[in-house]
Coordinates of C-alpha atoms in Angstrom, one line a residue:
M270 CA -10.6 36.9 23.8
S271 CA -10.1 34.7 20.6
S272 CA -9.3 35.9 16.8
F273 CA -11.9 36.2 14.6
D274 CA -11.3 35.5 10.4
K275 CA -13.7 38.0 8.5
S276 CA -13.1 36.1 5.3
R277 CA -16.1 33.7 6.1
L278 CA -18.3 36.4 7.7
P279 CA -20.9 38.3 5.6
S280 CA -19.0 41.3 7.2
R281 CA -15.9 41.3 5.4
H282 CA -18.3 43.0 2.3
V283 CA -18.1 46.0 4.5
S284 CA -15.2 46.0 5.6
V285 CA -12.4 44.1 4.1
G286 CA -10.1 45.2 1.0
P287 CA -9.6 48.7 -0.4
E288 CA -12.8 48.6 -2.4
R289 CA -13.9 49.1 1.2
A290 CA -13.1 51.9 1.7
P291 CA -15.8 54.1 1.3
H292 CA -17.6 51.9 3.9
R293 CA -15.0 52.0 6.3
S294 CA -15.0 55.6 6.2
Y295 CA -18.9 55.4 7.9
Y296 CA -17.3 53.5 10.7
Y297 CA -14.3 55.5 11.3
A298 CA -17.4 58.1 11.8
M299 CA -19.0 56.4 14.6
G300 CA -15.5 56.5 16.5
L301 CA -14.6 52.5 15.2
T302 CA -10.5 52.1 14.8
E303 CA -9.2 49.6 13.0
E304 CA -9.1 47.0 14.8
D305 CA -12.6 47.6 16.0
I306 CA -13.4 47.4 11.9
A307 CA -11.1 44.0 11.9
K308 CA -14.0 42.3 14.4
P309 CA -17.2 40.6 13.8
F310 CA -20.4 42.7 13.5
V311 CA -22.9 41.7 15.7
A312 CA -26.5 43.2 15.6
V313 CA -28.3 43.9 18.5
A314 CA -31.5 44.3 17.5
S315 CA -33.9 45.7 19.9
A316 CA -37.9 46.0 20.0
G317 CA -37.9 48.8 22.8
N318 CA -40.3 51.8 22.8
D319 CA -42.5 53.4 25.1
S320 CA -45.8 51.8 23.5
A321 CA -46.3 49.7 26.8
P322 CA -44.6 48.1 29.8
C323 CA -43.1 44.9 28.3
N324 CA -40.9 47.0 26.1
I325 CA -39.6 49.5 28.3
T326 CA -36.6 48.0 29.5
L327 CA -35.4 46.1 26.7
D328 CA -32.9 49.0 25.0
A329 CA -31.2 49.2 28.8
Q330 CA -30.8 45.7 27.8
A331 CA -29.3 45.5 24.7
E332 CA -27.1 48.0 25.8
V333 CA -25.5 45.9 28.3
A334 CA -25.5 43.1 25.8
R335 CA -23.1 45.3 23.7
A336 CA -20.9 45.0 26.4
G337 CA -20.6 41.2 26.5
V338 CA -20.0 41.1 22.7
I339 CA -16.9 43.5 23.1
A340 CA -16.0 41.2 25.9
G341 CA -15.9 38.5 23.7
G342 CA -14.4 39.8 21.0
G343 CA -17.1 41.6 18.7
M344 CA -18.3 44.9 17.7
P345 CA -21.8 45.2 18.3
R346 CA -24.4 47.2 16.1
R347 CA -27.2 48.5 17.8
F348 CA -30.7 48.8 15.8
N349 CA -34.3 49.0 16.8
T350 CA -37.7 47.2 15.7
I351 CA -41.1 48.3 16.0
T352 CA -43.9 46.2 18.4
V353 CA -47.3 46.1 18.5
T354 CA -48.9 45.7 22.0
D355 CA -51.7 43.6 22.0
G356 CA -53.2 44.8 25.8
I357 CA -53.3 48.5 24.2
A358 CA -54.5 46.9 20.4
M359 CA -57.2 44.7 21.8
G360 CA -61.0 45.2 21.6
H361 CA -60.9 47.4 18.6
Q362 CA -59.1 48.1 15.2
G363 CA -55.8 48.1 16.3
M364 CA -55.6 44.5 16.8
K365 CA -55.4 43.9 13.0
S366 CA -52.3 45.4 12.9
S367 CA -50.9 42.5 16.0
L368 CA -50.2 39.4 13.7
V369 CA -49.1 41.7 10.8
S370 CA -46.2 43.3 12.9
R371 CA -44.9 39.6 13.6
E372 CA -43.8 39.8 10.2
V373 CA -42.6 43.4 9.8
I374 CA -40.3 42.6 12.9
A375 CA -39.1 39.6 10.9
D376 CA -38.6 41.2 7.7
S377 CA -37.0 44.2 9.4
V378 CA -34.5 42.6 11.1
E379 CA -33.8 40.7 8.4
L380 CA -33.2 43.7 6.1
S381 CA -31.5 45.4 8.2
V382 CA -28.9 42.2 9.0
R383 CA -28.8 42.1 5.3
G384 CA -27.8 45.5 4.3
H385 CA -25.0 46.0 6.6
C386 CA -24.0 42.6 6.3
Y387 CA -23.7 41.7 10.2
D388 CA -22.3 38.3 10.9
A389 CA -24.2 37.3 14.4
L390 CA -27.3 38.9 16.3
V391 CA -28.4 39.1 19.5
G392 CA -32.3 39.8 19.6
F393 CA -34.3 41.4 22.8
A394 CA -38.5 41.2 22.6
G395 CA -41.0 41.5 25.1
C396 CA -44.3 41.4 23.8
D397 CA -46.2 38.8 22.2
K398 CA -45.4 38.6 18.9
S399 CA -42.3 40.2 19.0
L400 CA -40.9 37.7 20.3
P401 CA -41.6 35.1 17.3
G402 CA -40.9 38.0 15.2
M403 CA -37.7 38.0 16.2
M404 CA -36.9 34.3 16.3
M405 CA -38.2 34.0 12.5
A406 CA -35.3 36.6 11.3
M407 CA -32.9 34.5 13.1
L408 CA -34.0 31.3 11.3
R409 CA -34.3 33.0 8.1
L410 CA -31.1 34.5 8.4
N411 CA -29.4 31.7 9.9
V412 CA -26.2 33.7 11.1
P413 CA -25.3 33.0 14.9
S414 CA -27.7 33.9 17.0
I415 CA -29.4 34.4 20.9
F416 CA -32.6 35.1 21.7
V417 CA -33.4 37.1 25.0
Y418 CA -36.4 38.1 26.7
G419 CA -37.1 41.2 28.5
G420 CA -39.0 39.2 31.3
S421 CA -42.2 39.3 32.5
I422 CA -44.4 42.1 34.6
L423 CA -44.4 41.5 38.7
P424 CA -47.9 40.5 40.0
G425 CA -50.5 43.6 40.8
R426 CA -51.9 43.3 44.3
F427 CA -55.5 44.1 44.6
E428 CA -57.7 43.2 47.9
D429 CA -55.2 40.8 49.2
R430 CA -54.5 38.8 46.1
D431 CA -52.2 38.7 43.2
V432 CA -53.7 40.2 39.9
T433 CA -52.9 40.6 36.4
V434 CA -54.4 42.3 33.7
V435 CA -56.5 39.9 32.9
D436 CA -58.6 40.4 35.8
V437 CA -59.3 44.1 34.3
F438 CA -60.6 42.9 31.5
E439 CA -62.7 40.4 33.3
A440 CA -63.6 43.3 36.0
V441 CA -65.0 45.4 32.7
G442 CA -67.5 41.9 31.9
R443 CA -68.1 42.1 36.0
H444 CA -69.2 45.8 35.5
A445 CA -71.6 45.5 32.6
A446 CA -73.4 42.4 34.5
G447 CA -73.8 44.8 37.5
A448 CA -71.6 43.0 39.8
C449 CA -68.6 45.3 40.0
P450 CA -69.0 48.7 40.5
L451 CA -67.2 51.7 38.2
S452 CA -65.3 52.7 41.4
E453 CA -63.8 48.7 41.6
V454 CA -62.5 48.7 37.9
H455 CA -61.1 51.9 38.3
A456 CA -58.9 50.8 41.8
L457 CA -57.9 47.6 40.1
E458 CA -57.1 49.0 36.8
K459 CA -54.3 51.5 38.3
V460 CA -52.8 48.4 40.5
A461 CA -52.8 45.5 37.9
C462 CA -49.7 46.2 36.2
P463 CA -47.3 47.7 38.7
G464 CA -44.2 48.1 36.4
A465 CA -42.2 46.9 33.3
G466 CA -42.5 43.7 31.9
A467 CA -44.6 41.5 29.7
C468 CA -48.3 40.0 31.2
G469 CA -47.3 37.8 33.8
G470 CA -49.5 34.6 33.1
Q471 CA -48.9 32.1 30.9
F472 CA -50.4 34.2 28.3
T473 CA -48.5 34.2 24.7
A474 CA -45.1 36.5 25.8
N475 CA -44.7 34.0 28.6
T476 CA -45.5 31.1 26.3
M477 CA -43.2 31.8 23.6
A478 CA -40.6 33.1 26.2
C479 CA -40.7 28.9 27.6
V480 CA -40.5 27.7 23.7
A481 CA -37.4 29.5 23.1
E482 CA -35.5 27.9 26.1
A483 CA -37.0 25.0 24.9
I484 CA -35.9 25.2 21.4
G485 CA -32.7 25.9 22.6
L486 CA -32.4 29.7 21.2
S487 CA -31.9 31.3 24.4
L488 CA -29.9 30.5 27.7
P489 CA -30.9 28.4 30.1
N490 CA -33.2 29.5 32.6
S491 CA -33.0 33.5 31.4
N492 CA -36.4 33.8 30.2
M493 CA -38.7 33.7 33.5
A494 CA -36.8 36.3 35.5
P495 CA -39.1 39.2 35.9
A496 CA -38.1 42.4 33.8
P497 CA -37.5 44.5 36.9
Y498 CA -34.8 41.8 38.7
A499 CA -31.4 42.7 38.6
S500 CA -30.4 39.4 36.9
R501 CA -31.8 40.4 33.7
E502 CA -28.2 42.7 33.1
Q503 CA -26.0 39.6 34.0
I504 CA -28.2 37.3 31.2
A505 CA -28.2 40.3 28.6
H506 CA -24.2 40.1 29.3
A507 CA -23.6 36.7 29.0
A508 CA -25.6 36.6 25.9
G509 CA -23.5 39.3 24.1
A510 CA -20.7 37.3 25.2
Q511 CA -22.0 34.0 24.1
V512 CA -22.9 34.7 20.7
M513 CA -19.3 35.4 20.2
E514 CA -18.5 31.6 20.8
L515 CA -21.3 30.6 18.3
V516 CA -19.8 32.9 15.7
E517 CA -16.3 30.8 16.9
R518 CA -18.1 27.5 16.4
N519 CA -20.2 28.5 13.3
L520 CA -23.1 27.5 15.4
R521 CA -26.2 28.5 13.4
P522 CA -29.7 28.7 14.3
R523 CA -30.5 25.7 12.2
D524 CA -27.9 23.4 13.4
I525 CA -30.3 24.3 17.0
C526 CA -33.9 24.2 16.0
T527 CA -34.1 21.0 14.4
R528 CA -38.0 19.3 14.2
E529 CA -37.1 17.4 16.8
A530 CA -36.7 20.8 18.7
F531 CA -39.7 22.2 17.9
E532 CA -41.4 18.8 19.1
N533 CA -39.3 20.0 22.3
A534 CA -40.8 23.5 22.6
A535 CA -44.7 22.3 21.4
R536 CA -44.5 20.0 24.6
V537 CA -43.2 22.4 26.9
V538 CA -46.2 24.8 25.7
A539 CA -48.7 22.2 26.5
A540 CA -47.2 21.1 29.6
T541 CA -47.5 24.8 30.7
G542 CA -51.0 25.4 29.5
G543 CA -49.7 27.9 27.4
S544 CA -51.3 30.0 24.6
T545 CA -53.5 28.6 21.8
N546 CA -50.7 31.2 19.9
A547 CA -48.1 28.9 19.9
A548 CA -49.7 26.7 17.0
L549 CA -49.7 29.7 14.7
H550 CA -46.1 31.0 15.4
L551 CA -44.4 27.3 15.8
P552 CA -45.2 26.6 12.2
A553 CA -44.0 29.9 10.9
M554 CA -40.9 29.5 12.8
A555 CA -40.4 26.2 11.5
S556 CA -40.9 27.2 7.9
E557 CA -38.4 29.3 8.3
A558 CA -36.1 26.5 8.7
G559 CA -37.7 24.5 6.3
I560 CA -39.3 22.3 8.4
A561 CA -42.7 21.4 7.2
L562 CA -45.1 21.8 10.4
D563 CA -48.5 22.6 10.8
L564 CA -51.1 23.0 13.2
F565 CA -51.7 19.2 13.2
D566 CA -48.3 18.4 13.9
V567 CA -48.5 20.8 16.9
A568 CA -51.7 19.6 18.2
G569 CA -50.3 16.1 18.0
F570 CA -47.6 17.2 20.4
F571 CA -49.8 18.5 22.6
R572 CA -52.1 15.6 23.0
S573 CA -49.8 13.2 24.1
T574 CA -48.2 15.8 26.8
P575 CA -49.2 16.2 30.6
Y576 CA -50.3 19.6 31.8
L577 CA -47.8 20.2 34.5
A578 CA -47.1 23.9 35.3
D579 CA -49.6 25.4 37.3
L580 CA -50.1 28.7 35.8
K581 CA -52.2 31.5 35.0
P582 CA -54.7 31.8 33.4
G583 CA -55.8 28.1 34.1
G584 CA -54.3 27.8 37.1
N585 CA -52.7 29.7 40.3
Y586 CA -49.1 31.2 39.7
V587 CA -47.5 33.5 37.3
A588 CA -44.0 33.9 35.7
R589 CA -42.3 35.2 38.2
D590 CA -43.3 31.8 40.4
M591 CA -42.4 29.8 38.0
H592 CA -38.7 31.9 37.6
E593 CA -38.2 31.6 41.8
A594 CA -39.6 27.3 41.3
G595 CA -36.8 26.5 39.3
G596 CA -38.1 28.2 35.9
V597 CA -38.2 26.1 32.4
Y598 CA -35.5 24.3 33.2
M599 CA -37.1 22.8 36.2
L600 CA -40.1 21.8 34.4
M601 CA -37.7 20.1 31.4
K602 CA -36.2 18.4 33.8
T603 CA -39.1 16.1 35.2
M604 CA -40.2 16.3 31.2
L605 CA -36.8 15.0 29.9
A606 CA -36.7 12.3 32.8
G607 CA -40.3 11.3 31.9
G608 CA -39.0 10.4 28.1
L609 CA -41.0 13.6 26.7
L610 CA -38.0 15.4 25.3
H611 CA -35.4 14.9 22.9
G612 CA -32.4 15.4 24.9
D613 CA -29.8 15.6 22.0
C614 CA -30.7 18.9 20.8
M615 CA -28.2 21.5 20.6
T616 CA -28.6 24.7 22.5
V617 CA -26.8 28.0 22.3
T618 CA -24.8 27.3 25.3
G619 CA -22.9 24.8 22.6
R620 CA -24.2 21.8 24.8
T621 CA -27.2 20.1 24.4
L622 CA -30.7 20.3 26.2
A623 CA -29.8 17.3 28.5
E624 CA -26.3 18.6 29.1
N625 CA -27.8 22.0 30.0
I626 CA -30.9 19.5 32.2
D627 CA -28.2 17.7 34.2
R628 CA -26.9 20.5 35.6
V629 CA -30.0 21.3 37.5
T630 CA -31.5 19.6 40.5
W631 CA -35.0 19.3 41.2
N632 CA -36.5 21.1 43.6
P633 CA -39.4 19.2 45.1
D634 CA -40.3 21.8 47.5
Q635 CA -41.7 24.5 45.2
K636 CA -45.5 24.2 44.3
V637 CA -45.6 25.6 40.9
I638 CA -44.5 22.6 38.7
R639 CA -45.4 18.9 39.3
E640 CA -43.6 15.9 38.3
V641 CA -44.6 13.9 35.3
S642 CA -45.8 10.9 37.4
A643 CA -48.5 13.6 39.2
P644 CA -49.6 15.8 36.4
L645 CA -52.5 18.4 36.8
S646 CA -54.0 16.6 33.9
P647 CA -52.8 13.6 31.8
T648 CA -53.0 15.8 28.6
G649 CA -52.1 19.2 27.4
G650 CA -53.7 22.2 28.2
V651 CA -54.3 22.9 24.5
V652 CA -56.1 20.7 22.1
G653 CA -56.4 20.7 18.1
L654 CA -60.0 20.0 16.7
R655 CA -60.9 19.2 13.0
G656 CA -64.5 18.2 11.9
T657 CA -66.8 19.5 9.1
L658 CA -66.9 23.3 10.7
A659 CA -62.9 23.4 10.6
P660 CA -61.4 20.9 7.9
D661 CA -58.2 22.5 8.0
G662 CA -58.3 22.4 11.6
A663 CA -58.6 24.8 14.5
I664 CA -57.7 24.7 18.4
V665 CA -58.7 25.2 22.0
K666 CA -57.2 25.9 25.6
V667 CA -58.7 23.6 27.7
A668 CA -56.3 24.1 30.5
G669 CA -58.4 24.7 33.8
M670 CA -61.9 23.7 31.8
H671 CA -64.2 21.5 33.7
R672 CA -66.4 21.0 30.4
L673 CA -64.8 19.4 27.6
L674 CA -68.0 18.8 25.5
F675 CA -70.2 21.5 24.1
E676 CA -73.2 21.6 21.8
G677 CA -75.6 24.7 20.7
P678 CA -77.2 27.0 18.6
A679 CA -75.0 29.4 16.5
R680 CA -75.1 33.0 17.3
V681 CA -73.4 34.5 14.2
F682 CA -71.6 37.9 14.1
D683 CA -69.5 39.3 10.6
R684 CA -67.0 40.8 13.3
E685 CA -65.8 41.4 16.9
E686 CA -67.3 44.8 17.5
D687 CA -70.8 43.5 17.3
A688 CA -70.1 40.2 19.0
F689 CA -68.8 42.4 21.9
A690 CA -71.9 44.6 21.8
A691 CA -73.9 41.7 22.2
V692 CA -72.2 40.6 25.3
E693 CA -72.2 43.7 26.7
A694 CA -75.8 44.0 26.5
R695 CA -76.4 41.0 27.6
S696 CA -78.2 39.3 24.8
I697 CA -76.0 35.9 24.5
R698 CA -77.8 33.1 25.9
E699 CA -76.6 30.4 28.1
G700 CA -76.0 27.5 25.7
E701 CA -75.4 29.4 22.5
V702 CA -72.3 29.0 20.0
V703 CA -70.9 32.7 19.4
V704 CA -69.6 32.9 16.1
I705 CA -67.1 35.3 15.1
R706 CA -65.9 35.3 11.2
Y707 CA -64.2 37.1 8.8
E708 CA -61.6 38.2 11.2
G709 CA -59.0 35.4 9.9
P710 CA -55.6 36.2 8.6
K711 CA -56.8 37.4 5.0
G712 CA -60.7 38.3 6.2
G713 CA -59.5 40.3 9.2
P714 CA -57.5 41.3 7.6
G715 CA -55.2 40.3 10.4
M716 CA -56.7 37.4 12.4
R717 CA -57.6 39.7 15.6
E718 CA -57.6 38.1 19.4
M719 CA -61.1 38.4 21.2
L720 CA -59.6 39.0 24.9
S721 CA -62.0 42.0 25.4
T722 CA -65.1 39.8 24.3
T723 CA -64.1 36.3 26.2
A724 CA -62.7 38.2 29.2
A725 CA -66.4 40.1 28.8
M726 CA -68.3 37.2 28.5
Y727 CA -66.5 35.5 31.8
G728 CA -66.6 38.5 33.8
L729 CA -70.5 37.8 33.1
G730 CA -70.6 34.1 34.5
M731 CA -70.8 32.9 30.8
G732 CA -67.4 31.7 30.7
E733 CA -68.2 27.8 30.5
K734 CA -71.7 28.5 29.5
V735 CA -71.2 29.2 26.4
A736 CA -68.9 28.5 23.9
L737 CA -67.1 31.0 21.1
V738 CA -65.8 29.4 17.7
T739 CA -64.3 32.0 15.6
D740 CA -61.6 32.4 12.4
G741 CA -59.4 35.1 14.6
R742 CA -57.5 34.1 17.4
F743 CA -57.5 34.4 21.3
S744 CA -54.8 36.0 23.7
G745 CA -53.1 33.6 25.4
A746 CA -55.2 35.5 28.3
T747 CA -58.4 33.8 27.2
R748 CA -60.2 31.4 29.1
G749 CA -63.0 28.9 28.5
F750 CA -64.7 27.4 26.1
C751 CA -63.1 29.4 23.2
I752 CA -61.9 27.8 19.8
G753 CA -59.7 29.9 17.1
H754 CA -58.3 29.4 14.2
V755 CA -61.3 28.0 12.2
G756 CA -60.0 27.1 9.0
P757 CA -60.2 27.5 6.2
E758 CA -61.5 30.6 7.6
A759 CA -64.8 32.7 6.1
A760 CA -62.7 35.2 3.6
D761 CA -61.9 31.8 1.7
G762 CA -65.3 30.6 1.8
G763 CA -64.5 28.2 4.3
P764 CA -67.9 26.4 6.1
I765 CA -67.7 28.9 9.1
A766 CA -69.1 31.4 6.0
L767 CA -72.0 29.4 5.9
V768 CA -73.1 29.4 9.3
E769 CA -76.6 30.8 10.3
D770 CA -78.3 31.4 13.4
G771 CA -79.7 28.5 15.0
D772 CA -77.6 26.1 13.2
P773 CA -76.7 23.6 15.7
I774 CA -72.7 22.9 16.2
R775 CA -71.1 20.4 18.3
I776 CA -67.6 20.5 19.8
D777 CA -66.0 17.6 21.6
A778 CA -62.5 18.8 23.0
E779 CA -62.1 15.3 24.3
A780 CA -62.4 13.6 20.9
G781 CA -61.0 16.9 19.0
T782 CA -63.9 17.3 16.9
I783 CA -65.7 20.3 16.0
D784 CA -68.7 20.0 13.4
L785 CA -71.2 22.0 11.9
L786 CA -74.8 19.7 12.1
V787 CA -76.4 20.8 8.8
D788 CA -77.3 19.0 5.9
P789 CA -74.6 18.9 3.2
N790 CA -77.4 19.6 0.5
V791 CA -78.6 22.9 2.5
L792 CA -75.1 23.8 2.9
A793 CA -74.3 23.7 -0.9
D794 CA -77.4 25.8 -1.3
R795 CA -75.7 28.2 1.1
R796 CA -72.6 28.0 -1.1
A797 CA -74.1 28.7 -4.2
A798 CA -75.3 31.6 -3.2
W799 CA -72.3 33.1 -1.1
E800 CA -70.1 35.7 -1.9
A801 CA -66.8 37.0 -0.6
P802 CA -67.1 40.5 1.0
V803 CA -64.9 43.7 -0.5
N804 CA -62.0 43.8 2.2
A805 CA -62.4 47.2 3.8
Y806 CA -58.5 48.0 3.1
G807 CA -57.5 49.1 -0.4
S808 CA -54.3 50.4 0.4
G809 CA -51.2 50.4 3.0
A810 CA -49.7 47.3 5.2
L811 CA -53.2 45.7 5.8
W812 CA -53.7 45.4 2.0
R813 CA -50.6 44.1 1.4
Y814 CA -51.0 41.3 4.1
S815 CA -53.9 40.4 3.5
R816 CA -53.3 39.8 -0.3
T817 CA -50.1 37.6 0.4
V818 CA -50.9 36.0 3.8
G819 CA -51.4 31.9 3.9
P820 CA -53.6 30.0 6.3
A821 CA -53.9 29.7 9.7
R822 CA -53.2 25.9 10.1
T823 CA -49.3 26.6 8.4
G824 CA -49.0 29.9 10.4
A825 CA -50.4 32.4 8.7
L826 CA -47.3 33.0 6.3
T827 CA -46.3 35.7 3.9
H828 CA -43.7 33.7 2.0
P829 CA -42.9 30.3 1.6
G830 CA -40.4 30.1 3.8
A831 CA -36.7 28.5 3.8
A832 CA -37.8 25.5 1.3
A833 CA -37.9 27.8 -1.5
E834 CA -34.5 29.9 -0.9
R835 CA -32.2 29.8 -3.1
H836 CA -29.3 30.9 -0.6
V837 CA -29.0 31.7 2.8
Y838 CA -27.5 34.8 4.0
A839 CA -25.2 33.9 6.3
D840 CA -23.3 32.1 3.4
I841 CA -22.8 35.1 1.0

């Protein structure tokens, strides 16, 4: 066991010297000894709760990590943060809380670590926004840190096939179309989610879990193991022990998460056909490290990366299958061999990405991950767009899509509920471009996901027969011609605020363009008459968020990030 010099660690401010006797009295009250108090204090942060299956094993895993910290010579200090679970918040006003929760998670972890002067951090998260929120806190604090994903859910079984929660959302649409009896919806909902873990496809949670490994903040091949697997305990213990090695070496998140590491992460998102939300979360994480990265940077990496992992919703497999095929590192092995990754990036193992990958043997018999020389498609599954409708960009997930060009008349809605009602009433016509606006970060507020609407459209058989354009977001589970993150958002007077029913819109995902085909003089007249709507939230967290949040292009940030910081917490 190593001995640690507390004179250079933040915890000295609450544990060393005669003036800290009152502080130490609290630690004695909790059963610590003098020897315990002399050790580095390691925060073990968990987003565990009873809100959804993605979070219910996190606290147990965090408890195992405590033992790892102790084995490594540290003193673990456990605390919890919140989550807002998208699958339950989806399709109603609760979804306005989702993206806001990312900032609350990052802020709450930061405040707990700052307030108690912890020296390192092991963070456990299981649901969409809690992953980037936890990693944002790590980069903001810049103490030695390891991120641990709680693991995915196992697929459900229905009529001899694997199913996920997306099948249930789409069954709602088929039921509205008269193509699925209510009894089938009821039977499906009972088996789609068989236990603990996050949604099993390459939706936002699994996408960001892959990001955590690719960017170097997680232990190799630790995140694709499903939540019920016994190996999750071994991973949690190993993370607790390894963070003490990072304390000894003073190896911090910003040493690991360089611009090259962010490029690696973006390419892994593209190679897995991952969630469009990565184009929101990667810039936000980069800002915490003082790295300028926006939607167009991320989209550029996407565009030059082949689609390699055959994962739902665009493909055929789920996270369990990816794990059994060899995990994220199996994918990165062929990517590194193909010149798509920076192998010299450092990781939490204390070794470089290339050194970690060198320990992996390629498995030619697995079916999930293609070699770079034989991709599913030559470019990544997520594409950035720009044009007269979205001067500040937009994004679309094209993995598994057959149609990349769409032109049609606009059908405009000023909130998601109205669009969903029109879908359920089957009043959306083939060839239309459904526009849902005032759902951006500021206008929503909170930039809601539209999975209920997109899944219902898919269930109606309209998935690629209509397009959907919004300044809000889409779930990583969304499929079909769905364009999100349109900027500037409607609440800021972006062109999307000026669209009227019948206006022609042209989307070319191959060329990367999205244009409103209306005479500029007509748009100028509309702009002169436009007035920003009054936000419905006049107080509380959503009001505060709407006052501080920035554009989706740079990550929907609520503070300036490391570029403006005057001191780093880890250096106090």
